[in-house]
Coordinates of C-alpha atoms in Angstrom, one line a residue:
Chain A
M182 CA -84.4 17.6 18.6
A183 CA -84.7 21.1 20.1
Y184 CA -86.8 21.8 23.1
S185 CA -89.1 24.8 23.6
D186 CA -88.0 27.4 26.1
K187 CA -90.9 26.5 28.3
V188 CA -89.9 22.8 28.4
I189 CA -86.3 23.8 29.3
D190 CA -87.5 26.2 31.9
H191 CA -89.7 23.6 33.7
Y192 CA -87.0 21.0 33.2
E193 CA -84.2 23.1 34.7
R194 CA -86.4 24.6 37.5
P195 CA -89.2 22.1 38.1
R196 CA -92.0 23.4 40.2
N197 CA -93.5 21.6 43.1
V198 CA -91.2 18.6 43.3
G199 CA -91.8 16.5 46.3
T200 CA -94.0 14.1 48.2
L201 CA -97.2 14.4 50.2
D202 CA -98.3 11.8 52.7
K203 CA -100.0 9.3 50.5
D204 CA -101.9 7.8 53.5
A205 CA -103.4 11.1 54.5
V206 CA -107.2 11.2 53.9
N207 CA -107.0 14.6 52.2
V208 CA -104.3 13.6 49.7
G209 CA -104.9 11.9 46.4
T210 CA -102.0 10.1 44.6
G211 CA -101.9 9.2 40.9
M212 CA -99.1 7.1 39.6
V213 CA -99.1 6.4 35.8
G214 CA -96.7 5.1 33.3
A215 CA -94.2 2.2 33.5
P216 CA -90.5 2.0 33.9
A217 CA -90.3 -0.2 30.8
C218 CA -92.0 2.5 28.8
G219 CA -89.5 5.1 29.9
D220 CA -91.8 7.3 31.9
V221 CA -93.5 7.2 35.3
M222 CA -95.3 10.1 36.8
R223 CA -96.4 10.4 40.4
L224 CA -98.8 13.3 41.0
Q225 CA -100.2 14.1 44.4
I226 CA -102.9 16.6 45.4
Q227 CA -103.9 17.9 48.8
V228 CA -107.5 18.9 48.9
N229 CA -109.2 21.2 51.5
G230 CA -112.7 21.1 52.9
E231 CA -114.1 23.1 50.0
G232 CA -112.9 20.6 47.4
V233 CA -110.1 23.0 46.3
I234 CA -106.6 21.7 45.5
E235 CA -104.5 23.6 48.0
D236 CA -101.2 21.8 47.2
A237 CA -99.7 19.6 44.5
K238 CA -96.4 17.8 44.3
F239 CA -94.9 15.5 41.6
K240 CA -92.0 13.3 40.9
T241 CA -91.4 12.1 37.4
Y242 CA -89.0 9.6 35.8
G243 CA -89.0 10.4 32.1
C244 CA -87.7 12.6 29.4
G245 CA -87.5 16.4 29.7
S246 CA -91.0 16.8 28.1
A247 CA -92.5 14.4 30.7
I248 CA -90.9 16.3 33.6
A249 CA -92.1 19.6 32.1
S250 CA -95.6 18.3 31.6
S251 CA -96.0 17.2 35.2
S252 CA -94.3 20.3 36.6
L253 CA -96.7 22.6 34.6
L254 CA -99.6 20.5 35.6
T255 CA -98.9 21.0 39.3
E256 CA -98.8 24.8 38.7
W257 CA -102.2 24.6 36.9
V258 CA -104.1 22.5 39.4
K259 CA -103.2 24.5 42.5
G260 CA -106.2 26.6 43.5
K261 CA -108.6 24.7 41.2
T262 CA -111.5 22.7 42.4
L263 CA -111.5 19.0 41.6
D264 CA -114.1 19.6 38.9
E265 CA -112.0 22.2 37.3
A266 CA -108.8 20.2 37.5
R267 CA -110.6 17.2 35.9
L268 CA -111.3 19.4 32.8
I269 CA -107.6 19.9 32.0
K270 CA -106.9 18.4 28.7
N271 CA -103.6 17.0 27.4
S272 CA -103.8 19.2 24.4
Q273 CA -103.7 22.3 26.6
I274 CA -100.4 21.0 28.1
A275 CA -99.0 20.1 24.8
D276 CA -99.9 23.6 23.4
E277 CA -98.5 25.5 26.3
L278 CA -95.2 23.6 26.2
A279 CA -95.1 23.5 22.3
L280 CA -94.5 19.7 22.4
P281 CA -93.7 18.1 19.1
P282 CA -96.0 15.2 18.0
V283 CA -93.5 12.5 19.2
K284 CA -93.8 14.0 22.7
V285 CA -97.6 14.4 22.9
H286 CA -97.8 11.2 24.9
C287 CA -96.0 13.0 27.7
S288 CA -99.0 15.4 28.0
V289 CA -101.4 12.4 27.8
L290 CA -99.6 10.9 30.7
A291 CA -100.0 14.1 32.7
E292 CA -103.7 14.2 32.1
D293 CA -103.9 10.6 33.2
A294 CA -102.0 11.5 36.3
I295 CA -104.3 14.2 37.5
K296 CA -107.4 12.0 36.8
A297 CA -105.8 9.2 38.7
A298 CA -105.0 11.5 41.7
I299 CA -108.5 12.8 41.8
A300 CA -110.0 9.3 41.6
D301 CA -107.7 8.2 44.5
Y302 CA -108.7 11.2 46.6
Q303 CA -112.4 10.5 46.0
S304 CA -112.1 6.8 46.7
K305 CA -110.6 7.8 50.1
Q306 CA -113.6 10.1 50.8
G307 CA -116.0 7.4 49.9
T308 CA -114.4 4.8 52.2
G309 CA -113.4 7.3 54.8
Chain B
M1146 CA -61.7 23.9 27.4
K1147 CA -64.2 24.4 24.6
L1148 CA -67.9 23.7 25.0
P1149 CA -69.8 21.6 23.9
I1150 CA -67.7 18.6 24.6
Y1151 CA -67.9 15.9 21.9
L1152 CA -68.1 12.3 23.3
D1153 CA -69.9 10.6 20.5
Y1154 CA -67.0 9.4 18.4
S1155 CA -68.8 6.2 17.5
A1156 CA -71.4 8.2 15.7
T1157 CA -68.8 10.0 13.7
T1158 CA -65.5 11.8 14.1
P1159 CA -64.2 15.1 12.9
V1160 CA -61.8 14.9 9.9
D1161 CA -58.2 15.0 11.1
P1162 CA -56.7 18.3 9.8
R1163 CA -53.9 16.4 8.2
V1164 CA -56.6 14.4 6.3
A1165 CA -58.5 17.5 5.3
Q1166 CA -55.3 19.1 3.9
K1167 CA -54.7 16.1 1.6
M1168 CA -58.3 16.1 0.4
C1169 CA -58.3 19.8 -0.4
A1170 CA -55.4 19.2 -2.8
C1171 CA -57.6 17.0 -5.0
L1172 CA -60.4 19.5 -5.8
T1173 CA -59.4 22.8 -7.3
P1174 CA -58.0 23.6 -10.8
D1175 CA -54.4 23.6 -9.5
G1176 CA -55.0 20.4 -7.6
S1177 CA -55.3 16.7 -8.6
F1178 CA -58.9 17.0 -9.7
G1179 CA -58.7 14.5 -12.7
N1180 CA -60.8 11.5 -13.2
P1181 CA -58.7 8.5 -12.1
A1182 CA -60.3 6.5 -15.0
S1183 CA -58.9 9.0 -17.6
R1184 CA -56.1 7.1 -19.3
S1185 CA -55.3 9.6 -22.0
H1186 CA -53.7 12.5 -20.0
A1187 CA -51.7 13.5 -16.9
F1188 CA -54.7 14.7 -15.0
G1189 CA -56.1 11.2 -14.9
W1190 CA -52.7 9.6 -14.3
E1191 CA -52.1 11.8 -11.3
A1192 CA -55.5 11.1 -9.7
E1193 CA -55.0 7.4 -10.4
K1194 CA -51.7 7.5 -8.6
L1195 CA -53.3 9.1 -5.5
V1196 CA -56.1 6.5 -5.5
D1197 CA -53.5 3.8 -5.7
E1198 CA -51.6 5.2 -2.7
A1199 CA -54.8 5.5 -0.7
R1200 CA -55.6 1.9 -1.6
N1201 CA -52.2 0.8 -0.4
N1202 CA -52.7 2.7 2.9
V1203 CA -56.1 1.2 3.5
A1204 CA -54.8 -2.3 2.7
A1205 CA -51.8 -1.8 4.9
L1206 CA -53.9 -1.0 8.0
I1207 CA -55.9 -4.2 7.7
G1208 CA -53.3 -6.6 6.3
A1209 CA -54.9 -6.9 2.9
D1210 CA -53.6 -6.9 -0.6
P1211 CA -54.5 -3.5 -2.3
K1212 CA -56.2 -5.5 -5.1
E1213 CA -58.7 -6.7 -2.4
I1214 CA -60.0 -3.2 -1.7
V1215 CA -63.2 -2.0 -3.4
W1216 CA -64.2 1.6 -2.9
T1217 CA -67.8 2.3 -1.8
S1218 CA -69.7 5.2 -0.4
G1219 CA -69.4 3.9 3.1
A1220 CA -69.9 0.9 5.4
T1221 CA -73.6 0.7 4.7
E1222 CA -73.0 0.3 1.0
S1223 CA -70.1 -2.2 1.7
D1224 CA -72.5 -4.2 3.9
N1225 CA -75.1 -4.2 1.1
L1226 CA -72.6 -5.2 -1.6
A1227 CA -71.1 -7.9 0.5
I1228 CA -74.3 -9.5 1.8
K1229 CA -76.6 -9.1 -1.3
G1230 CA -73.7 -9.7 -3.6
A1231 CA -72.6 -12.9 -2.0
A1232 CA -76.1 -14.2 -1.3
H1233 CA -77.1 -13.6 -5.0
F1234 CA -73.9 -15.1 -6.4
Y1235 CA -74.0 -18.3 -4.2
Q1236 CA -77.7 -18.8 -4.0
K1237 CA -77.6 -21.9 -6.1
Q1238 CA -75.7 -23.6 -3.3
G1239 CA -78.2 -22.5 -0.7
R1240 CA -80.4 -19.7 0.5
H1241 CA -79.7 -19.6 4.3
I1242 CA -77.8 -16.8 6.1
V1243 CA -76.7 -16.5 9.7
T1244 CA -76.3 -13.1 11.4
V1245 CA -76.7 -11.7 14.9
K1246 CA -79.4 -9.6 16.6
T1247 CA -77.0 -6.9 17.7
E1248 CA -75.7 -6.1 14.1
H1249 CA -76.0 -2.7 12.7
K1250 CA -79.2 -1.9 10.8
A1251 CA -77.1 -1.8 7.6
V1252 CA -76.7 -5.6 8.0
L1253 CA -80.1 -6.4 9.6
D1254 CA -82.1 -4.5 7.1
T1255 CA -80.2 -5.9 4.2
C1256 CA -80.9 -9.4 5.5
R1257 CA -84.6 -8.5 5.8
Q1258 CA -84.5 -7.5 2.2
L1259 CA -83.1 -10.9 1.3
E1260 CA -85.8 -12.6 3.3
R1261 CA -88.3 -10.8 1.1
E1262 CA -86.5 -12.3 -1.9
G1263 CA -86.9 -15.8 -0.4
F1264 CA -83.7 -16.3 1.6
E1265 CA -83.9 -17.6 5.1
V1266 CA -82.1 -15.7 7.8
T1267 CA -81.2 -16.8 11.4
Y1268 CA -80.7 -13.9 13.8
L1269 CA -78.5 -15.3 16.6
D1270 CA -78.9 -14.2 20.2
V1271 CA -75.8 -13.0 22.0
Q1272 CA -74.8 -13.6 25.6
S1273 CA -75.4 -11.1 28.3
N1274 CA -71.9 -9.7 27.7
G1275 CA -72.8 -9.0 24.1
L1276 CA -70.5 -11.7 22.7
I1277 CA -71.6 -14.7 20.5
D1278 CA -71.7 -18.2 22.0
L1279 CA -69.5 -20.0 19.5
D1280 CA -71.3 -23.3 19.9
A1281 CA -74.6 -21.6 19.2
F1282 CA -73.1 -20.0 16.1
E1283 CA -71.9 -23.4 14.9
A1284 CA -75.2 -25.0 15.6
A1285 CA -77.0 -22.3 13.5
I1286 CA -75.1 -23.3 10.4
R1287 CA -77.1 -25.6 8.1
P1288 CA -76.1 -27.5 4.9
D1289 CA -77.8 -24.7 2.9
T1290 CA -76.0 -21.9 4.7
V1291 CA -74.0 -19.8 2.3
L1292 CA -73.2 -16.7 4.2
A1293 CA -72.6 -15.5 7.8
S1294 CA -72.3 -11.8 8.8
V1295 CA -71.0 -10.8 12.2
M1296 CA -69.8 -7.4 13.2
H1297 CA -66.3 -7.0 14.6
V1298 CA -67.0 -4.2 17.1
N1299 CA -70.5 -3.3 18.2
N1300 CA -71.4 0.3 17.7
E1301 CA -73.4 0.7 20.9
I1302 CA -71.6 -1.3 23.5
G1303 CA -68.2 -1.5 21.9
V1304 CA -67.7 -5.2 22.5
I1305 CA -65.2 -7.1 20.2
Q1306 CA -66.4 -10.4 18.7
D1307 CA -63.8 -13.2 18.3
I1308 CA -63.9 -13.1 14.5
A1309 CA -60.9 -15.4 14.2
A1310 CA -62.8 -18.2 16.0
I1311 CA -66.1 -17.4 14.2
G1312 CA -64.2 -17.3 10.8
A1313 CA -62.6 -20.7 11.6
I1314 CA -66.0 -22.2 12.0
C1315 CA -67.1 -20.7 8.7
R1316 CA -64.1 -22.0 6.8
E1317 CA -64.7 -25.5 8.1
R1318 CA -68.3 -25.4 7.1
K1319 CA -67.6 -23.7 3.8
V1320 CA -69.7 -20.6 4.6
V1321 CA -68.7 -17.2 3.2
F1322 CA -67.9 -14.9 6.2
H1323 CA -68.6 -11.2 6.1
V1324 CA -67.5 -8.9 8.9
D1325 CA -68.8 -5.4 9.4
G1326 CA -65.6 -3.6 10.5
A1327 CA -67.0 0.0 10.6
Q1328 CA -66.3 0.4 14.3
S1329 CA -63.1 -1.7 14.5
A1330 CA -60.7 -0.3 11.9
G1331 CA -58.1 1.9 13.5
K1332 CA -59.2 0.8 17.0
V1333 CA -58.4 -2.9 17.0
P1334 CA -55.5 -4.5 15.1
I1335 CA -56.8 -6.3 12.0
N1336 CA -54.6 -8.6 9.9
L1337 CA -56.7 -10.1 7.1
A1338 CA -53.7 -12.0 5.8
N1339 CA -54.2 -14.3 8.7
L1340 CA -57.8 -13.9 9.6
P1341 CA -60.4 -16.3 8.1
V1342 CA -62.5 -13.5 6.9
D1343 CA -63.8 -13.3 3.3
L1344 CA -65.5 -9.9 3.1
M1345 CA -65.1 -7.0 5.5
S1346 CA -66.7 -3.5 5.4
F1347 CA -65.0 -0.3 6.3
S1348 CA -65.9 3.3 6.7
A1349 CA -63.6 6.4 6.7
H1350 CA -65.6 8.8 8.9
K1351 CA -65.4 6.6 12.1
I1352 CA -61.6 7.1 12.1
Y1353 CA -61.1 10.8 11.3
G1354 CA -61.7 10.5 7.6
P1355 CA -64.5 12.1 5.6
K1356 CA -68.1 10.9 5.4
G1357 CA -69.3 9.4 2.1
I1358 CA -66.4 7.0 1.5
G1359 CA -65.8 3.4 2.6
A1360 CA -64.4 0.2 1.3
L1361 CA -65.2 -3.5 1.0
Y1362 CA -62.4 -6.0 1.4
V1363 CA -63.0 -8.9 -1.0
Q1364 CA -60.6 -11.8 -0.5
R1365 CA -58.8 -13.0 -3.6
K1366 CA -57.3 -16.3 -2.4
P1367 CA -59.5 -18.1 -2.5
R1368 CA -61.5 -15.7 -4.6
I1369 CA -64.8 -14.6 -3.2
R1370 CA -67.4 -13.8 -5.9
L1371 CA -70.0 -11.1 -5.7
E1372 CA -72.9 -10.0 -7.8
A1373 CA -72.4 -6.2 -8.4
Q1374 CA -75.2 -4.0 -7.0
M1375 CA -74.2 -0.9 -8.9
H1376 CA -73.8 -1.1 -12.7
G1377 CA -72.1 1.3 -15.0
G1378 CA -68.6 1.9 -16.2
G1379 CA -67.1 -1.2 -14.7
H1380 CA -65.0 0.6 -12.1
E1381 CA -63.4 -1.5 -9.3
R1382 CA -63.2 -4.5 -11.5
G1383 CA -66.9 -4.3 -12.2
L1384 CA -67.9 -4.7 -8.5
R1385 CA -68.8 -1.1 -8.0
S1386 CA -69.3 1.2 -10.9
G1387 CA -69.2 5.0 -10.5
T1388 CA -66.4 7.6 -10.9
L1389 CA -64.0 7.3 -8.1
A1390 CA -64.2 10.2 -5.7
T1391 CA -60.5 11.0 -5.6
H1392 CA -60.6 13.5 -2.7
Q1393 CA -62.7 11.2 -0.5
I1394 CA -60.5 8.2 -1.3
V1395 CA -57.4 10.2 -0.6
G1396 CA -59.0 11.2 2.7
M1397 CA -59.8 7.7 3.7
G1398 CA -56.3 6.6 2.7
E1399 CA -54.6 9.3 4.8
A1400 CA -57.0 8.5 7.8
F1401 CA -56.1 4.8 7.6
R1402 CA -52.3 5.6 7.3
I1403 CA -52.4 7.8 10.4
A1404 CA -54.4 5.2 12.3
G1405 CA -51.7 2.6 11.5
D1406 CA -49.0 4.9 12.8
E1407 CA -50.8 6.1 15.9
M1408 CA -53.3 3.4 16.9
A1409 CA -51.2 1.8 19.6
T1410 CA -50.3 5.0 21.5
E1411 CA -53.8 6.5 20.9
N1412 CA -55.6 3.5 22.2
E1413 CA -53.5 3.7 25.4
R1414 CA -54.3 7.3 25.9
I1415 CA -58.0 6.9 25.2
R1416 CA -58.2 3.8 27.4
T1417 CA -56.7 5.8 30.3
L1418 CA -59.3 8.5 29.9
R1419 CA -62.2 6.0 29.5
D1420 CA -61.1 4.2 32.6
K1421 CA -60.9 7.5 34.5
L1422 CA -64.5 8.3 33.4
Y1423 CA -65.7 4.9 34.5
G1424 CA -63.6 5.0 37.7
G1425 CA -65.4 8.3 38.6
L1426 CA -68.8 6.8 38.1
K1427 CA -68.7 3.2 39.3
D1428 CA -69.0 4.0 43.0
M1429 CA -72.4 5.5 42.4
E1430 CA -75.4 3.4 43.4
E1431 CA -77.2 1.4 40.7
V1432 CA -75.0 2.0 37.7
Y1433 CA -74.5 -0.8 35.2
V1434 CA -72.0 -1.2 32.4
N1435 CA -73.6 -2.6 29.3
G1436 CA -71.6 -5.3 27.6
D1437 CA -68.3 -6.9 28.5
F1438 CA -66.0 -4.4 30.0
D1439 CA -62.7 -6.0 29.1
R1440 CA -63.4 -7.2 25.6
R1441 CA -64.4 -3.8 24.3
I1442 CA -62.7 -1.0 22.4
A1443 CA -60.7 1.6 24.4
G1444 CA -63.0 4.5 23.7
N1445 CA -66.4 3.1 24.6
L1446 CA -68.4 3.3 27.9
N1447 CA -72.0 2.4 27.7
I1448 CA -73.5 2.7 31.1
S1449 CA -77.0 2.7 32.6
F1450 CA -78.0 5.0 35.6
N1451 CA -80.9 3.1 37.0
F1452 CA -84.0 5.2 37.8
V1453 CA -82.9 8.1 35.6
E1454 CA -84.2 8.3 32.0
G1455 CA -81.5 8.7 29.4
E1456 CA -82.9 11.5 27.4
S1457 CA -83.5 13.7 30.4
L1458 CA -80.0 13.0 31.5
M1459 CA -78.7 14.0 28.1
M1460 CA -80.7 17.2 28.3
A1461 CA -79.0 17.9 31.6
L1462 CA -75.7 17.3 30.0
K1463 CA -76.4 20.0 27.5
D1464 CA -72.8 20.9 26.9
V1465 CA -71.8 17.2 26.3
A1466 CA -72.6 15.3 23.1
V1467 CA -73.4 11.7 23.9
S1468 CA -76.0 9.3 22.8
S1469 CA -78.6 7.1 24.6
G1470 CA -80.3 3.8 24.2
S1471 CA -83.5 5.5 25.5
A1472 CA -86.6 5.2 23.4
C1473 CA -87.1 8.9 23.6
T1474 CA -84.1 9.6 21.4
S1475 CA -85.4 7.6 18.6
A1476 CA -88.4 8.2 16.3
S1477 CA -89.7 4.7 17.0
L1478 CA -90.1 5.1 20.8
E1479 CA -88.5 1.7 21.2
P1480 CA -85.4 1.4 23.4
S1481 CA -82.1 0.1 22.0
Y1482 CA -82.5 -3.3 20.4
V1483 CA -78.8 -4.0 21.2
L1484 CA -79.4 -3.5 25.0
R1485 CA -82.5 -5.7 24.7
A1486 CA -80.5 -8.4 23.0
I1487 CA -78.0 -8.5 25.8
G1488 CA -81.0 -9.0 28.2
R1489 CA -81.1 -5.6 29.7
P1490 CA -84.6 -4.8 31.0
D1491 CA -86.2 -2.0 29.1
E1492 CA -85.9 0.4 32.1
L1493 CA -82.1 0.0 32.1
A1494 CA -82.1 0.5 28.3
H1495 CA -84.0 3.7 28.8
S1496 CA -81.5 4.8 31.4
S1497 CA -78.4 4.2 29.3
L1498 CA -75.8 6.6 28.0
R1499 CA -73.1 5.9 25.5
F1500 CA -69.9 7.8 25.9
T1501 CA -67.4 7.3 23.1
L1502 CA -64.0 9.0 23.4
G1503 CA -61.6 9.8 20.6
R1504 CA -58.5 11.4 19.3
F1505 CA -59.4 14.9 20.5
T1506 CA -60.8 14.0 23.9
T1507 CA -58.8 15.6 26.8
E1508 CA -58.5 14.9 30.4
A1509 CA -60.0 18.3 31.3
E1510 CA -63.1 17.3 29.3
I1511 CA -63.4 14.0 31.2
D1512 CA -63.0 15.8 34.5
H1513 CA -65.7 18.3 33.6
V1514 CA -68.1 15.5 32.3
L1515 CA -67.6 13.5 35.4
S1516 CA -68.6 16.2 37.8
L1517 CA -71.5 17.1 35.6
V1518 CA -72.8 13.6 35.3
R1519 CA -72.6 12.9 39.0
G1520 CA -74.4 16.0 39.9
Q1521 CA -77.2 15.7 37.3
V1522 CA -77.8 12.0 38.0
D1523 CA -78.3 12.9 41.7
R1524 CA -80.6 15.8 40.7
L1525 CA -82.7 13.7 38.4
R1526 CA -82.9 10.9 41.0
E1527 CA -84.3 13.4 43.5
L1528 CA -87.0 14.0 40.8
S1529 CA -87.6 10.3 40.2
P1530 CA -90.5 8.4 41.9
L1531 CA -88.6 5.2 41.0
W1532 CA -85.6 6.3 43.1
D1533 CA -88.0 7.0 46.0
M1534 CA -89.5 3.6 45.7
Y1535 CA -86.1 2.0 45.5
K1536 CA -84.9 3.8 48.6
D1537 CA -88.1 2.7 50.4
G1538 CA -87.1 -0.9 49.6
I1539 CA -89.9 -1.5 47.1
D1540 CA -89.2 -4.1 44.4
L1541 CA -90.2 -2.3 41.2
N1542 CA -90.8 -5.6 39.5
S1543 CA -93.6 -6.3 42.0
V1544 CA -95.5 -3.1 41.2
E1545 CA -98.4 -3.4 38.7
W1546 CA -97.6 -0.6 36.3
V1547 CA -100.2 1.1 34.1
A1548 CA -98.5 0.6 30.8
H1549 CA -99.4 3.0 28.0

């Protein structure tokens, strides 16, 4: 199966790889997927006082499309408010990366990851 | 060194130039293009002579009588003819078949078809090294068992089953024994004159012959009976009708002849390269060889790099042709059933690569692949949240994953 140029670009030069302090109150972490399924994404967002995502980092275990989906997502969410980030749809990711049908689940996982990161951040605000 | 590097010899092999040359001489007007079944003229006689020579060459490599060779389109057809043919012929004596979970789909799916026809099939487990437990095999045989089918060499993990011991059990219990030898001919010595094997499938394209041709060994003494699956002009003593493809047959014959001449030295050379490849990887953290390391063919290394997904690793090795047991490389999104059968957790199956070396593999290629694999595994582990967790001492089995 051939990959699109955009998938290859993100795979070879992934953006925003790394780790944020998961215990920090202004950081939300979303980890989705399972090793047994062949993909695990960890997406972290750092949110400022205005509710804007000022930094995002990821690490992904998975195929090239999964790595590209999470890399692209970190680019997209930076500078967005939580409400804006929540509106990102997997279909947008799949379209941007030209994912074939068998790889659409990678974009679904990315959408799940940002939703999970936002939920984690908000739960910290609620309790903190 | 030419890129890309081919390390997928268990998928298929290039045709040896010596083989191609012989094949080309059977096609054009000034070549031996005749129909081997034509009895009335020299064109037919010439083609028949070439087919006979090829039959002798194939028989010689496997220690068979040339009369025991039936030409087919490949190992898949041979498996179908052997299993369906024997099951249908002997069904009055019983309708139970024993096979193994790690067999090739050509065997498993043929058995599934027989189940739909009312046969019962036992799919045996293998041990964690990929080999059959002989006691379990014997215990699976019932009074109504008529056929057992066990592959000689596994296509994914390269392990070699003890077909002599399995066959001995079959003889004692009067069960017809079929062996899929697609991955073993030319790699492992086979002497059917001594082996208790009744039917054995072969393919040309796994040993530097052309695709589209194979053979089925059908033992003559005692005679094994089969119901033909292909009907027509009565070729191959009625077992497989269809005009013989002279050029394909000649190619298979030449490939088998060369294998007979060169197997011993070639195996030695390939084993040295394979061991060099493994030697260069085994000191890495969290790498696992899949299947028994010693009882495997010289050219196979199936290895899992934990915490790295196989397809992404293959993508990183873009100038290297290998295959993976990862789900992402298949349409089904299921990881390798062979790795599952040897008890590998799914995450290790997802993380596996199969390197298969062959006649044209060079040391320079292995050196290149080694440095590439090491660098890319490190890079992808830096990208892997699982590697992070492993390094933090977290037991991944204790994590509650959100499966999808």
